[in-house]
Amino acid sequence: MRIKEFIMKANNIGRINQAVTVLRHFIDLSARLLPFLDEINHKSKPSISELCDREAIIEIYEQYDFDSDTSTMLMDSPILSLIKNTFDKLVDKKNADQELRAFNSELKRLQKNWMVIDAN
């Protein structure tokens, strides 16, 4: 085989970098929205504004096409699966403490990796 066959083209590298950037943004957004959704769920009498926020958050996630393999392939991480599992529990207003802990633990691991990558 020729070496040319093993070299990734620049435009493919650019697309992968863009996909990683979008994924990182979604993960960062989830780090803010999932705990907020959990907080709203725990309120005995959420305000109308909070209920509207809850519906808006649910709409954001329902528009996202979850493919857990994406984060596994791009980041060697099950983070999208963790986000989806957490979201599903929160939508059903079930206790998601364990899922939130698992998500936060994986998020911290990824953030450490990102700091190293961003420093280079």
XYZ file of C-alpha atoms in Angstrom:
120
model
C 0.000 0.000 0.000
C 1.040 3.515 -0.641
C 1.524 6.089 2.097
C -0.832 8.420 0.236
C -3.707 6.104 1.101
C -3.055 6.558 4.837
C -2.756 10.338 4.886
C -5.947 12.155 5.828
C -6.768 15.050 3.562
C -6.774 18.550 5.039
C -10.477 19.100 4.332
C -11.321 15.906 6.265
C -9.226 17.084 9.207
C -11.067 20.410 9.066
C -14.453 18.658 9.162
C -13.401 16.522 12.114
C -12.153 19.609 13.978
C -15.446 21.362 13.276
C -17.421 18.340 14.516
C -15.348 18.250 17.711
C -15.957 21.974 18.253
C -19.723 21.556 17.828
C -19.704 18.547 20.138
C -17.733 20.430 22.785
C -20.209 23.302 22.604
C -23.129 20.903 23.055
C -21.411 19.237 26.019
C -20.718 22.620 27.636
C -24.325 23.648 27.043
C -25.502 20.395 28.622
C -23.328 21.100 31.666
C -25.470 24.192 32.263
C -28.883 23.025 31.076
C -29.156 19.578 32.669
C -28.558 20.799 36.249
C -30.978 23.677 35.617
C -33.606 21.223 34.381
C -33.007 19.107 37.494
C -33.393 22.197 39.680
C -36.716 23.077 38.060
C -37.916 19.491 38.501
C -37.183 19.642 42.246
C -39.250 22.777 42.805
C -42.622 22.129 44.377
C -44.162 25.143 42.645
C -42.072 26.288 39.674
C -42.952 29.679 38.237
C -44.474 30.080 34.808
C -41.103 31.360 33.588
C -39.352 28.263 34.932
C -41.908 25.989 33.289
C -41.339 27.821 29.994
C -37.583 27.400 30.470
C -38.121 23.689 31.107
C -40.089 23.309 27.878
C -37.450 25.264 25.931
C -34.682 23.011 27.274
C -36.662 19.895 26.380
C -37.212 21.260 22.877
C -33.467 21.858 22.430
C -32.659 18.262 23.313
C -35.482 16.797 21.290
C -34.152 18.585 18.207
C -30.707 17.084 18.731
C -30.228 13.733 17.025
C -28.332 11.705 19.628
C -25.763 9.364 18.198
C -23.700 8.109 21.105
C -21.130 6.689 18.716
C -20.152 10.232 17.711
C -18.602 11.094 21.061
C -17.063 7.645 21.319
C -15.464 8.036 17.910
C -14.363 11.676 18.201
C -13.480 11.861 21.902
C -13.212 8.289 23.116
C -16.014 9.139 25.537
C -19.553 7.972 26.278
C -20.544 11.576 27.104
C -23.425 11.767 24.597
C -24.894 8.595 26.003
C -24.592 10.052 29.503
C -26.293 13.261 28.374
C -29.123 11.336 26.742
C -29.675 9.087 29.770
C -29.696 12.079 32.100
C -32.050 14.027 29.869
C -34.467 11.098 29.518
C -34.740 10.749 33.293
C -35.171 14.478 33.806
C -37.908 14.722 31.185
C -39.794 11.997 33.018
C -39.164 13.899 36.276
C -37.341 10.907 37.727
C -34.404 11.105 40.084
C -31.317 11.643 37.921
C -28.728 12.190 40.650
C -26.680 9.165 39.615
C -26.800 10.137 35.930
C -25.819 13.733 36.725
C -22.858 12.514 38.787
C -21.712 10.213 35.969
C -22.073 13.044 33.448
C -20.142 15.490 35.648
C -17.401 12.965 36.267
C -16.933 12.344 32.536
C -17.176 16.075 31.842
C -14.317 16.773 34.265
C -12.203 14.091 32.590
C -12.877 15.596 29.166
C -12.188 19.132 30.366
C -8.760 18.040 31.618
C -8.052 16.558 28.192
C -9.280 19.718 26.475
C -6.993 21.903 28.598
C -4.007 19.845 27.455
C -5.155 19.963 23.825
C -5.903 23.701 23.931
C -2.473 24.386 25.468
C -0.733 22.807 22.476
